[in-house]
């Protein structure tokens, strides 16, 4: 029997240097796509996948996220008085519920593996999900829901994967595939940011993971890897052989909102899906291209 996934970790302590100066005082994860911050998309995707507890690993200058997931009493009152009930519903619907959201701080941004390790006391001995909010995924059902469904069959560690152009492997964790069937690839190894010449495949890990708590044993070592950072990929690689490790080719479209082009593309794509915006945005784009 596979234990269900009820907790999710959101590492949001990165410096977001590619988005400076916007991210000097504003967390990258609060950047809006159309009218909703990236972190809210991720929390909603997790909620739709059955997640009940949300653990945000934050850092200095990230308090806007704590405010975002809390009541804004004056604003709520003003919206009510002005009869703006739709806007009021919108801001109330995004609240995860009392006692459902936890914050811990990664005091120094030592890497994604270190950020996840900072959440260890909230996880104890349960499987858990990790979502990187800057990978925004347009999918129905959501990417994590697709993963939870497959996870209930295969257990172990499961990550979302997609093919990237070979020249891009140096930006991702890459799977060394033992076998692939029906969109599910069993990995016999993982390499973080390999040179395109030696990458074992082009199947790259994107920002969605379901992990067994054993990964913390490997993160405890605090070994540094590519870029001098404590890499989650390295710790996951060490679990291969202890637990099954699979990559799922999810159905949907990922936008790398950590990059400027990906972020702009996400804004266009999400706006074009909105009935209230699609026509106007289409006409506007035609004027520019
Ligand atoms: P990135 O590799 O995109 O790094 O992190 P970054 O600092 O956010 O952005 P750039 O590259 O400087 O522009 C991927 C995810 O891991 C989190 C980030 O917040 C982001 O969600 N992260 C990364 C941490 O929480 N802590 C870290 O030490 C590193």
PDB file of C-alpha atoms and ligand atoms in Angstrom:
ATOM      1  CA  UNK A   1       0.000   0.000   0.000  1.00  0.00           C
ATOM      2  CA  UNK A   2       1.441   3.362  -1.091  1.00  0.00           C
ATOM      3  CA  UNK A   3       1.145   6.103   1.552  1.00  0.00           C
ATOM      4  CA  UNK A   4      -0.830   9.088   0.168  1.00  0.00           C
ATOM      5  CA  UNK A   5       0.904  12.438  -0.397  1.00  0.00           C
ATOM      6  CA  UNK A   6      -0.635  15.082   1.861  1.00  0.00           C
ATOM      7  CA  UNK A   7       2.220  17.559   2.325  1.00  0.00           C
ATOM      8  CA  UNK A   8       3.968  19.790  -0.176  1.00  0.00           C
ATOM      9  CA  UNK A   9       7.147  21.844   0.108  1.00  0.00           C
ATOM     10  CA  UNK A  10       7.522  25.077  -1.852  1.00  0.00           C
ATOM     11  CA  UNK A  11      11.155  26.211  -1.926  1.00  0.00           C
ATOM     12  CA  UNK A  12      10.896  29.965  -2.452  1.00  0.00           C
ATOM     13  CA  UNK A  13      14.145  31.203  -0.962  1.00  0.00           C
ATOM     14  CA  UNK A  14      16.129  31.686  -4.193  1.00  0.00           C
ATOM     15  CA  UNK A  15      17.576  35.100  -4.984  1.00  0.00           C
ATOM     16  CA  UNK A  16      15.938  35.362  -8.421  1.00  0.00           C
ATOM     17  CA  UNK A  17      18.983  37.116  -9.867  1.00  0.00           C
ATOM     18  CA  UNK A  18      17.745  36.697 -13.442  1.00  0.00           C
ATOM     19  CA  UNK A  19      14.843  38.994 -12.619  1.00  0.00           C
ATOM     20  CA  UNK A  20      16.703  41.841 -10.989  1.00  0.00           C
ATOM     21  CA  UNK A  21      15.875  44.639 -10.393  1.00  0.00           C
ATOM     22  CA  UNK A  22      12.242  43.406 -10.140  1.00  0.00           C
ATOM     23  CA  UNK A  23      13.226  40.875  -7.481  1.00  0.00           C
ATOM     24  CA  UNK A  24      15.256  43.233  -5.313  1.00  0.00           C
ATOM     25  CA  UNK A  25      12.356  43.853  -2.920  1.00  0.00           C
ATOM     26  CA  UNK A  26       9.713  41.546  -4.440  1.00  0.00           C
ATOM     27  CA  UNK A  27      10.011  37.743  -4.245  1.00  0.00           C
ATOM     28  CA  UNK A  28      10.227  36.155  -7.706  1.00  0.00           C
ATOM     29  CA  UNK A  29       7.364  33.863  -6.713  1.00  0.00           C
ATOM     30  CA  UNK A  30       5.092  36.907  -6.257  1.00  0.00           C
ATOM     31  CA  UNK A  31       5.509  37.980  -9.889  1.00  0.00           C
ATOM     32  CA  UNK A  32       2.041  37.798 -11.460  1.00  0.00           C
ATOM     33  CA  UNK A  33       1.101  35.851 -14.548  1.00  0.00           C
ATOM     34  CA  UNK A  34      -1.874  37.882 -15.787  1.00  0.00           C
ATOM     35  CA  UNK A  35      -3.297  38.698 -12.332  1.00  0.00           C
ATOM     36  CA  UNK A  36      -2.199  35.852 -10.051  1.00  0.00           C
ATOM     37  CA  UNK A  37       1.219  35.397  -8.415  1.00  0.00           C
ATOM     38  CA  UNK A  38       3.269  32.355  -9.406  1.00  0.00           C
ATOM     39  CA  UNK A  39       3.152  30.932  -5.878  1.00  0.00           C
ATOM     40  CA  UNK A  40      -0.633  30.945  -5.925  1.00  0.00           C
ATOM     41  CA  UNK A  41      -0.754  28.880  -9.112  1.00  0.00           C
ATOM     42  CA  UNK A  42       1.539  26.337  -7.430  1.00  0.00           C
ATOM     43  CA  UNK A  43      -0.484  26.209  -4.197  1.00  0.00           C
ATOM     44  CA  UNK A  44      -3.722  25.754  -6.172  1.00  0.00           C
ATOM     45  CA  UNK A  45      -2.171  22.968  -8.257  1.00  0.00           C
ATOM     46  CA  UNK A  46      -1.128  21.235  -5.027  1.00  0.00           C
ATOM     47  CA  UNK A  47      -4.554  21.675  -3.474  1.00  0.00           C
ATOM     48  CA  UNK A  48      -6.188  20.161  -6.583  1.00  0.00           C
ATOM     49  CA  UNK A  49      -3.878  17.151  -6.183  1.00  0.00           C
ATOM     50  CA  UNK A  50      -5.118  16.484  -2.632  1.00  0.00           C
ATOM     51  CA  UNK A  51      -2.372  18.275  -0.697  1.00  0.00           C
ATOM     52  CA  UNK A  52      -3.548  19.399   2.734  1.00  0.00           C
ATOM     53  CA  UNK A  53      -0.438  20.964   4.271  1.00  0.00           C
ATOM     54  CA  UNK A  54       1.707  23.590   2.571  1.00  0.00           C
ATOM     55  CA  UNK A  55       5.274  24.263   3.704  1.00  0.00           C
ATOM     56  CA  UNK A  56       6.947  27.351   2.282  1.00  0.00           C
ATOM     57  CA  UNK A  57      10.716  27.559   2.627  1.00  0.00           C
ATOM     58  CA  UNK A  58      11.280  31.296   2.489  1.00  0.00           C
ATOM     59  CA  UNK A  59      14.173  33.649   3.065  1.00  0.00           C
ATOM     60  CA  UNK A  60      14.947  37.296   3.660  1.00  0.00           C
ATOM     61  CA  UNK A  61      12.636  39.701   1.828  1.00  0.00           C
ATOM     62  CA  UNK A  62       9.953  37.085   1.239  1.00  0.00           C
ATOM     63  CA  UNK A  63       7.316  38.190   3.758  1.00  0.00           C
ATOM     64  CA  UNK A  64       4.930  39.274   0.971  1.00  0.00           C
ATOM     65  CA  UNK A  65       4.071  35.591   0.564  1.00  0.00           C
ATOM     66  CA  UNK A  66       3.042  35.236   4.204  1.00  0.00           C
ATOM     67  CA  UNK A  67       0.758  38.247   3.797  1.00  0.00           C
ATOM     68  CA  UNK A  68      -0.627  36.863   0.554  1.00  0.00           C
ATOM     69  CA  UNK A  69      -1.824  33.676   2.258  1.00  0.00           C
ATOM     70  CA  UNK A  70      -3.437  35.521   5.163  1.00  0.00           C
ATOM     71  CA  UNK A  71      -6.569  37.633   5.653  1.00  0.00           C
ATOM     72  CA  UNK A  72      -6.283  41.280   4.627  1.00  0.00           C
ATOM     73  CA  UNK A  73      -9.014  42.507   6.958  1.00  0.00           C
ATOM     74  CA  UNK A  74      -9.202  46.147   5.782  1.00  0.00           C
ATOM     75  CA  UNK A  75      -9.142  45.199   2.114  1.00  0.00           C
ATOM     76  CA  UNK A  76     -11.826  42.547   2.618  1.00  0.00           C
ATOM     77  CA  UNK A  77     -14.007  45.067   4.482  1.00  0.00           C
ATOM     78  CA  UNK A  78     -13.559  47.726   1.779  1.00  0.00           C
ATOM     79  CA  UNK A  79     -14.392  45.280  -1.011  1.00  0.00           C
ATOM     80  CA  UNK A  80     -17.521  44.239   0.888  1.00  0.00           C
ATOM     81  CA  UNK A  81     -18.616  47.870   1.410  1.00  0.00           C
ATOM     82  CA  UNK A  82     -18.091  48.621  -2.278  1.00  0.00           C
ATOM     83  CA  UNK A  83     -20.004  45.529  -3.374  1.00  0.00           C
ATOM     84  CA  UNK A  84     -16.984  44.055  -5.159  1.00  0.00           C
ATOM     85  CA  UNK A  85     -18.012  40.538  -4.221  1.00  0.00           C
ATOM     86  CA  UNK A  86     -16.212  38.772  -7.046  1.00  0.00           C
ATOM     87  CA  UNK A  87     -12.872  40.304  -6.103  1.00  0.00           C
ATOM     88  CA  UNK A  88     -13.582  39.447  -2.463  1.00  0.00           C
ATOM     89  CA  UNK A  89     -14.300  35.818  -3.340  1.00  0.00           C
ATOM     90  CA  UNK A  90     -11.087  35.716  -5.379  1.00  0.00           C
ATOM     91  CA  UNK A  91      -8.892  36.755  -2.452  1.00  0.00           C
ATOM     92  CA  UNK A  92     -10.707  34.530   0.055  1.00  0.00           C
ATOM     93  CA  UNK A  93     -10.523  31.456  -2.193  1.00  0.00           C
ATOM     94  CA  UNK A  94      -6.719  31.599  -2.270  1.00  0.00           C
ATOM     95  CA  UNK A  95      -6.375  31.109   1.514  1.00  0.00           C
ATOM     96  CA  UNK A  96      -5.112  27.603   2.337  1.00  0.00           C
ATOM     97  CA  UNK A  97      -7.048  27.455   5.646  1.00  0.00           C
ATOM     98  CA  UNK A  98      -5.998  28.047   9.233  1.00  0.00           C
ATOM     99  CA  UNK A  99      -3.091  25.925  10.389  1.00  0.00           C
ATOM    100  CA  UNK A 100      -2.542  24.478   6.908  1.00  0.00           C
ATOM    101  CA  UNK A 101       0.365  26.629   5.842  1.00  0.00           C
ATOM    102  CA  UNK A 102       3.778  26.634   7.516  1.00  0.00           C
ATOM    103  CA  UNK A 103       6.832  28.782   6.978  1.00  0.00           C
ATOM    104  CA  UNK A 104      10.439  28.079   7.661  1.00  0.00           C
ATOM    105  CA  UNK A 105      13.450  30.073   6.537  1.00  0.00           C
ATOM    106  CA  UNK A 106      16.446  28.909   4.614  1.00  0.00           C
ATOM    107  CA  UNK A 107      18.868  31.273   6.267  1.00  0.00           C
ATOM    108  CA  UNK A 108      21.369  31.077   3.416  1.00  0.00           C
ATOM    109  CA  UNK A 109      20.403  30.115  -0.162  1.00  0.00           C
ATOM    110  CA  UNK A 110      22.760  27.133  -0.427  1.00  0.00           C
ATOM    111  CA  UNK A 111      20.811  25.385  -3.166  1.00  0.00           C
ATOM    112  CA  UNK A 112      17.519  23.609  -3.843  1.00  0.00           C
ATOM    113  CA  UNK A 113      18.575  20.468  -1.933  1.00  0.00           C
ATOM    114  CA  UNK A 114      19.338  22.577   1.116  1.00  0.00           C
ATOM    115  CA  UNK A 115      15.999  24.424   0.833  1.00  0.00           C
ATOM    116  CA  UNK A 116      14.096  21.107   0.804  1.00  0.00           C
ATOM    117  CA  UNK A 117      16.216  19.829   3.723  1.00  0.00           C
ATOM    118  CA  UNK A 118      15.115  22.895   5.732  1.00  0.00           C
ATOM    119  CA  UNK A 119      11.557  21.480   5.640  1.00  0.00           C
ATOM    120  CA  UNK A 120      12.557  18.103   7.142  1.00  0.00           C
ATOM    121  CA  UNK A 121      10.925  18.637  10.563  1.00  0.00           C
ATOM    122  CA  UNK A 122       7.553  19.277   8.943  1.00  0.00           C
ATOM    123  CA  UNK A 123       7.715  16.101   6.886  1.00  0.00           C
ATOM    124  CA  UNK A 124       8.943  13.492   9.406  1.00  0.00           C
ATOM    125  CA  UNK A 125       8.461  10.074   7.796  1.00  0.00           C
ATOM    126  CA  UNK A 126       5.870  10.764   5.106  1.00  0.00           C
ATOM    127  CA  UNK A 127       6.113  10.992   1.326  1.00  0.00           C
ATOM    128  CA  UNK A 128       5.877  14.606   0.173  1.00  0.00           C
ATOM    129  CA  UNK A 129       5.641  16.746  -2.932  1.00  0.00           C
ATOM    130  CA  UNK A 130       7.983  19.560  -3.956  1.00  0.00           C
ATOM    131  CA  UNK A 131       6.758  22.283  -6.293  1.00  0.00           C
ATOM    132  CA  UNK A 132       8.925  25.011  -7.800  1.00  0.00           C
ATOM    133  CA  UNK A 133       6.569  27.900  -8.417  1.00  0.00           C
ATOM    134  CA  UNK A 134       8.696  29.373 -11.192  1.00  0.00           C
ATOM    135  CA  UNK A 135       7.907  26.306 -13.324  1.00  0.00           C
ATOM    136  CA  UNK A 136       4.331  27.203 -14.191  1.00  0.00           C
ATOM    137  CA  UNK A 137       2.401  24.352 -15.801  1.00  0.00           C
ATOM    138  CA  UNK A 138      -0.745  24.710 -17.866  1.00  0.00           C
ATOM    139  CA  UNK A 139      -2.437  21.314 -17.658  1.00  0.00           C
ATOM    140  CA  UNK A 140      -5.820  19.734 -17.073  1.00  0.00           C
ATOM    141  CA  UNK A 141      -5.755  17.902 -14.713  1.00  0.00           C
ATOM    142  CA  UNK A 142      -2.845  19.693 -13.056  1.00  0.00           C
ATOM    143  CA  UNK A 143       0.654  18.241 -13.312  1.00  0.00           C
ATOM    144  CA  UNK A 144       0.853  17.212  -9.637  1.00  0.00           C
ATOM    145  CA  UNK A 145      -2.559  15.505  -9.850  1.00  0.00           C
ATOM    146  CA  UNK A 146      -1.304  13.493 -12.852  1.00  0.00           C
ATOM    147  CA  UNK A 147       1.736  12.541 -10.785  1.00  0.00           C
ATOM    148  CA  UNK A 148      -0.240  11.581  -7.672  1.00  0.00           C
ATOM    149  CA  UNK A 149      -2.391   9.257  -9.806  1.00  0.00           C
ATOM    150  CA  UNK A 150       0.668   7.498 -11.264  1.00  0.00           C
ATOM    151  CA  UNK A 151       2.422   7.511  -7.885  1.00  0.00           C
ATOM    152  CA  UNK A 152      -0.448   5.551  -6.346  1.00  0.00           C
ATOM    153  CA  UNK A 153       0.490   2.745  -8.795  1.00  0.00           C
ATOM    154  CA  UNK A 154       4.308   2.858  -8.732  1.00  0.00           C
ATOM    155  CA  UNK A 155       5.270   4.473  -5.378  1.00  0.00           C
ATOM    156  CA  UNK A 156       8.878   5.462  -4.728  1.00  0.00           C
ATOM    157  CA  UNK A 157      10.293   8.726  -6.036  1.00  0.00           C
ATOM    158  CA  UNK A 158       8.558  10.283  -9.016  1.00  0.00           C
ATOM    159  CA  UNK A 159       9.514  13.451 -10.885  1.00  0.00           C
ATOM    160  CA  UNK A 160       7.919  15.293 -13.798  1.00  0.00           C
ATOM    161  CA  UNK A 161      10.074  15.217 -16.935  1.00  0.00           C
ATOM    162  CA  UNK A 162      10.145  16.620 -20.426  1.00  0.00           C
ATOM    163  CA  UNK A 163      12.600  16.543 -23.312  1.00  0.00           C
ATOM    164  CA  UNK A 164      14.778  19.610 -23.721  1.00  0.00           C
ATOM    165  CA  UNK A 165      17.011  20.477 -26.687  1.00  0.00           C
ATOM    166  CA  UNK A 166      20.393  18.768 -26.156  1.00  0.00           C
ATOM    167  CA  UNK A 167      22.211  22.100 -25.892  1.00  0.00           C
ATOM    168  CA  UNK A 168      20.085  22.863 -22.794  1.00  0.00           C
ATOM    169  CA  UNK A 169      20.998  19.820 -20.660  1.00  0.00           C
ATOM    170  CA  UNK A 170      23.487  21.928 -18.683  1.00  0.00           C
ATOM    171  CA  UNK A 171      20.539  23.751 -17.090  1.00  0.00           C
ATOM    172  CA  UNK A 172      18.648  20.711 -15.775  1.00  0.00           C
ATOM    173  CA  UNK A 173      18.792  17.465 -13.839  1.00  0.00           C
ATOM    174  CA  UNK A 174      18.854  14.726 -16.484  1.00  0.00           C
ATOM    175  CA  UNK A 175      17.625  11.116 -16.290  1.00  0.00           C
ATOM    176  CA  UNK A 176      19.727   8.113 -17.233  1.00  0.00           C
ATOM    177  CA  UNK A 177      16.844   5.964 -18.438  1.00  0.00           C
ATOM    178  CA  UNK A 178      16.752   2.194 -17.854  1.00  0.00           C
ATOM    179  CA  UNK A 179      13.365   1.628 -19.463  1.00  0.00           C
ATOM    180  CA  UNK A 180      10.396   3.638 -20.697  1.00  0.00           C
ATOM    181  CA  UNK A 181       6.783   2.651 -21.169  1.00  0.00           C
ATOM    182  CA  UNK A 182       3.637   4.713 -21.678  1.00  0.00           C
ATOM    183  CA  UNK A 183       5.214   8.031 -20.701  1.00  0.00           C
ATOM    184  CA  UNK A 184       6.820   6.582 -17.574  1.00  0.00           C
ATOM    185  CA  UNK A 185      10.611   6.277 -17.565  1.00  0.00           C
ATOM    186  CA  UNK A 186      12.421   4.209 -14.936  1.00  0.00           C
ATOM    187  CA  UNK A 187      15.752   5.836 -14.127  1.00  0.00           C
ATOM    188  CA  UNK A 188      18.971   4.034 -13.312  1.00  0.00           C
ATOM    189  CA  UNK A 189      20.796   7.295 -12.635  1.00  0.00           C
ATOM    190  CA  UNK A 190      20.509  11.089 -12.547  1.00  0.00           C
ATOM    191  CA  UNK A 191      23.003  13.789 -13.433  1.00  0.00           C
ATOM    192  CA  UNK A 192      22.696  17.449 -12.455  1.00  0.00           C
ATOM    193  CA  UNK A 193      23.461  19.944 -15.231  1.00  0.00           C
ATOM    194  CA  UNK A 194      25.511  17.628 -17.491  1.00  0.00           C
ATOM    195  CA  UNK A 195      27.451  18.978 -20.436  1.00  0.00           C
ATOM    196  CA  UNK A 196      25.408  18.250 -23.619  1.00  0.00           C
ATOM    197  CA  UNK A 197      28.268  16.069 -24.907  1.00  0.00           C
ATOM    198  CA  UNK A 198      28.008  13.627 -21.993  1.00  0.00           C
ATOM    199  CA  UNK A 199      24.335  13.940 -20.967  1.00  0.00           C
ATOM    200  CA  UNK A 200      22.859  10.403 -20.682  1.00  0.00           C
ATOM    201  CA  UNK A 201      19.581  11.610 -22.308  1.00  0.00           C
ATOM    202  CA  UNK A 202      17.660  14.817 -22.930  1.00  0.00           C
ATOM    203  CA  UNK A 203      14.902  13.898 -20.480  1.00  0.00           C
ATOM    204  CA  UNK A 204      15.028  16.689 -17.916  1.00  0.00           C
ATOM    205  CA  UNK A 205      13.512  17.019 -14.469  1.00  0.00           C
ATOM    206  CA  UNK A 206      11.204  19.995 -14.106  1.00  0.00           C
ATOM    207  CA  UNK A 207       9.915  21.554 -10.904  1.00  0.00           C
ATOM    208  CA  UNK A 208       7.539  18.844  -9.634  1.00  0.00           C
ATOM    209  CA  UNK A 209       8.620  15.978  -7.396  1.00  0.00           C
ATOM    210  CA  UNK A 210       7.076  13.309  -5.179  1.00  0.00           C
ATOM    211  CA  UNK A 211       9.720  12.080  -2.781  1.00  0.00           C
ATOM    212  CA  UNK A 212      10.117   9.544  -0.019  1.00  0.00           C
ATOM    213  CA  UNK A 213      11.444  10.884   3.303  1.00  0.00           C
ATOM    214  CA  UNK A 214      14.621   8.759   2.861  1.00  0.00           C
ATOM    215  CA  UNK A 215      15.944  11.582   0.681  1.00  0.00           C
ATOM    216  CA  UNK A 216      16.641  13.559   3.875  1.00  0.00           C
ATOM    217  CA  UNK A 217      19.237  10.965   4.941  1.00  0.00           C
ATOM    218  CA  UNK A 218      21.213  11.891   1.840  1.00  0.00           C
ATOM    219  CA  UNK A 219      20.572  15.619   2.172  1.00  0.00           C
ATOM    220  CA  UNK A 220      21.857  15.391   5.791  1.00  0.00           C
ATOM    221  CA  UNK A 221      25.343  14.996   4.313  1.00  0.00           C
ATOM    222  CA  UNK A 222      25.152  18.550   2.938  1.00  0.00           C
ATOM    223  CA  UNK A 223      27.403  17.585   0.021  1.00  0.00           C
ATOM    224  CA  UNK A 224      27.768  20.284  -2.601  1.00  0.00           C
ATOM    225  CA  UNK A 225      27.475  19.526  -6.303  1.00  0.00           C
ATOM    226  CA  UNK A 226      27.120  21.479  -9.561  1.00  0.00           C
ATOM    227  CA  UNK A 227      27.642  25.220  -9.063  1.00  0.00           C
ATOM    228  CA  UNK A 228      28.841  24.651  -5.473  1.00  0.00           C
ATOM    229  CA  UNK A 229      25.190  24.227  -4.374  1.00  0.00           C
ATOM    230  CA  UNK A 230      23.569  21.456  -2.345  1.00  0.00           C
ATOM    231  CA  UNK A 231      21.647  19.781  -5.159  1.00  0.00           C
ATOM    232  CA  UNK A 232      18.374  17.914  -4.737  1.00  0.00           C
ATOM    233  CA  UNK A 233      19.216  15.864  -7.851  1.00  0.00           C
ATOM    234  CA  UNK A 234      22.356  14.448  -6.211  1.00  0.00           C
ATOM    235  CA  UNK A 235      20.420  13.343  -3.121  1.00  0.00           C
ATOM    236  CA  UNK A 236      17.687  11.803  -5.285  1.00  0.00           C
ATOM    237  CA  UNK A 237      20.315   9.993  -7.356  1.00  0.00           C
ATOM    238  CA  UNK A 238      21.620   8.305  -4.201  1.00  0.00           C
ATOM    239  CA  UNK A 239      18.164   6.893  -3.450  1.00  0.00           C
ATOM    240  CA  UNK A 240      18.148   4.920  -6.719  1.00  0.00           C
ATOM    241  CA  UNK A 241      18.434   1.271  -5.742  1.00  0.00           C
ATOM    242  CA  UNK A 242      16.777   1.955  -2.366  1.00  0.00           C
ATOM    243  CA  UNK A 243      13.400   3.003  -3.812  1.00  0.00           C
ATOM    244  CA  UNK A 244      12.013   2.952  -7.381  1.00  0.00           C
ATOM    245  CA  UNK A 245      12.701   6.159  -9.311  1.00  0.00           C
ATOM    246  CA  UNK A 246      10.499   7.202 -12.213  1.00  0.00           C
ATOM    247  CA  UNK A 247      10.109  10.217 -14.476  1.00  0.00           C
ATOM    248  CA  UNK A 248       6.623  10.987 -15.772  1.00  0.00           C
ATOM    249  CA  UNK A 249       6.111  12.772 -19.067  1.00  0.00           C
ATOM    250  CA  UNK A 250       3.196  14.880 -17.871  1.00  0.00           C
ATOM    251  CA  UNK A 251       0.525  16.115 -20.297  1.00  0.00           C
ATOM    252  CA  UNK A 252       0.577  19.905 -20.484  1.00  0.00           C
ATOM    253  CA  UNK A 253       2.777  22.881 -21.202  1.00  0.00           C
ATOM    254  CA  UNK A 254       5.504  24.132 -18.867  1.00  0.00           C
ATOM    255  CA  UNK A 255       6.615  27.736 -18.784  1.00  0.00           C
ATOM    256  CA  UNK A 256      10.006  28.523 -17.262  1.00  0.00           C
ATOM    257  CA  UNK A 257       8.995  31.672 -15.433  1.00  0.00           C
ATOM    258  CA  UNK A 258      12.473  31.939 -13.907  1.00  0.00           C
ATOM    259  CA  UNK A 259      13.563  33.207 -17.343  1.00  0.00           C
ATOM    260  CA  UNK A 260      12.308  36.426 -18.886  1.00  0.00           C
ATOM    261  CA  UNK A 261      11.195  34.852 -22.147  1.00  0.00           C
ATOM    262  CA  UNK A 262       9.362  32.013 -20.409  1.00  0.00           C
ATOM    263  CA  UNK A 263       7.646  34.487 -18.107  1.00  0.00           C
ATOM    264  CA  UNK A 264       6.466  36.680 -20.989  1.00  0.00           C
ATOM    265  CA  UNK A 265       5.268  33.612 -22.909  1.00  0.00           C
ATOM    266  CA  UNK A 266       3.308  32.426 -19.858  1.00  0.00           C
ATOM    267  CA  UNK A 267       1.568  35.797 -19.605  1.00  0.00           C
ATOM    268  CA  UNK A 268       0.553  35.636 -23.253  1.00  0.00           C
ATOM    269  CA  UNK A 269      -0.565  31.987 -23.109  1.00  0.00           C
ATOM    270  CA  UNK A 270      -2.600  32.404 -19.911  1.00  0.00           C
ATOM    271  CA  UNK A 271      -4.172  35.653 -21.151  1.00  0.00           C
ATOM    272  CA  UNK A 272      -5.222  33.947 -24.389  1.00  0.00           C
ATOM    273  CA  UNK A 273      -7.129  31.350 -22.353  1.00  0.00           C
ATOM    274  CA  UNK A 274      -9.127  33.988 -20.509  1.00  0.00           C
ATOM    275  CA  UNK A 275     -12.493  34.775 -22.119  1.00  0.00           C
ATOM    276  CA  UNK A 276     -12.331  38.349 -20.779  1.00  0.00           C
ATOM    277  CA  UNK A 277      -8.889  38.998 -22.301  1.00  0.00           C
ATOM    278  CA  UNK A 278      -8.327  36.680 -25.262  1.00  0.00           C
ATOM    279  CA  UNK A 279      -9.739  38.833 -28.084  1.00  0.00           C
ATOM    280  CA  UNK A 280      -8.106  42.056 -26.935  1.00  0.00           C
ATOM    281  CA  UNK A 281      -4.721  40.394 -26.380  1.00  0.00           C
ATOM    282  CA  UNK A 282      -4.855  38.681 -29.787  1.00  0.00           C
ATOM    283  CA  UNK A 283      -5.551  41.991 -31.505  1.00  0.00           C
ATOM    284  CA  UNK A 284      -2.764  43.646 -29.516  1.00  0.00           C
ATOM    285  CA  UNK A 285      -0.248  40.939 -30.483  1.00  0.00           C
ATOM    286  CA  UNK A 286      -1.145  41.332 -34.152  1.00  0.00           C
ATOM    287  CA  UNK A 287      -0.277  44.999 -33.909  1.00  0.00           C
ATOM    288  CA  UNK A 288       3.205  44.171 -32.589  1.00  0.00           C
ATOM    289  CA  UNK A 289       4.295  41.297 -34.843  1.00  0.00           C
TER     290      UNK A 289
HETATM  291  P1  LIG B   1      16.646  28.861  -9.364  1.00  0.00           P
HETATM  292  O1  LIG B   1      17.666  27.944  -9.864  1.00  0.00           O
HETATM  293  O2  LIG B   1      15.660  29.399 -10.356  1.00  0.00           O
HETATM  294  O3  LIG B   1      17.367  30.046  -8.592  1.00  0.00           O
HETATM  295  O4  LIG B   1      15.865  28.110  -8.213  1.00  0.00           O
HETATM  296  P2  LIG B   1      16.807  31.444  -8.139  1.00  0.00           P
HETATM  297  O5  LIG B   1      17.731  31.997  -7.118  1.00  0.00           O
HETATM  298  O6  LIG B   1      15.373  31.352  -7.729  1.00  0.00           O
HETATM  299  O7  LIG B   1      16.841  32.342  -9.464  1.00  0.00           O
HETATM  300  P3  LIG B   1      18.086  32.898 -10.334  1.00  0.00           P
HETATM  301  O8  LIG B   1      18.647  31.699 -11.059  1.00  0.00           O
HETATM  302  O9  LIG B   1      19.056  33.566  -9.408  1.00  0.00           O
HETATM  303  O10 LIG B   1      17.427  33.878 -11.254  1.00  0.00           O
HETATM  304  C1  LIG B   1      14.830  27.178  -8.452  1.00  0.00           C
HETATM  305  C2  LIG B   1      13.889  27.171  -7.277  1.00  0.00           C
HETATM  306  O11 LIG B   1      14.560  26.774  -6.088  1.00  0.00           O
HETATM  307  C3  LIG B   1      14.426  27.755  -5.077  1.00  0.00           C
HETATM  308  C4  LIG B   1      14.059  29.039  -5.816  1.00  0.00           C
HETATM  309  O12 LIG B   1      13.327  29.913  -4.988  1.00  0.00           O
HETATM  310  C5  LIG B   1      13.268  28.526  -6.996  1.00  0.00           C
HETATM  311  O13 LIG B   1      11.904  28.301  -6.658  1.00  0.00           O
HETATM  312  N1  LIG B   1      15.697  27.852  -4.332  1.00  0.00           N
HETATM  313  C6  LIG B   1      16.869  27.833  -4.999  1.00  0.00           C
HETATM  314  C7  LIG B   1      15.682  27.961  -2.964  1.00  0.00           C
HETATM  315  O14 LIG B   1      14.595  27.999  -2.334  1.00  0.00           O
HETATM  316  N2  LIG B   1      16.861  28.048  -2.296  1.00  0.00           N
HETATM  317  C8  LIG B   1      18.051  28.025  -2.925  1.00  0.00           C
HETATM  318  O15 LIG B   1      19.111  28.074  -2.245  1.00  0.00           O
HETATM  319  C9  LIG B   1      18.051  27.922  -4.318  1.00  0.00           C
END
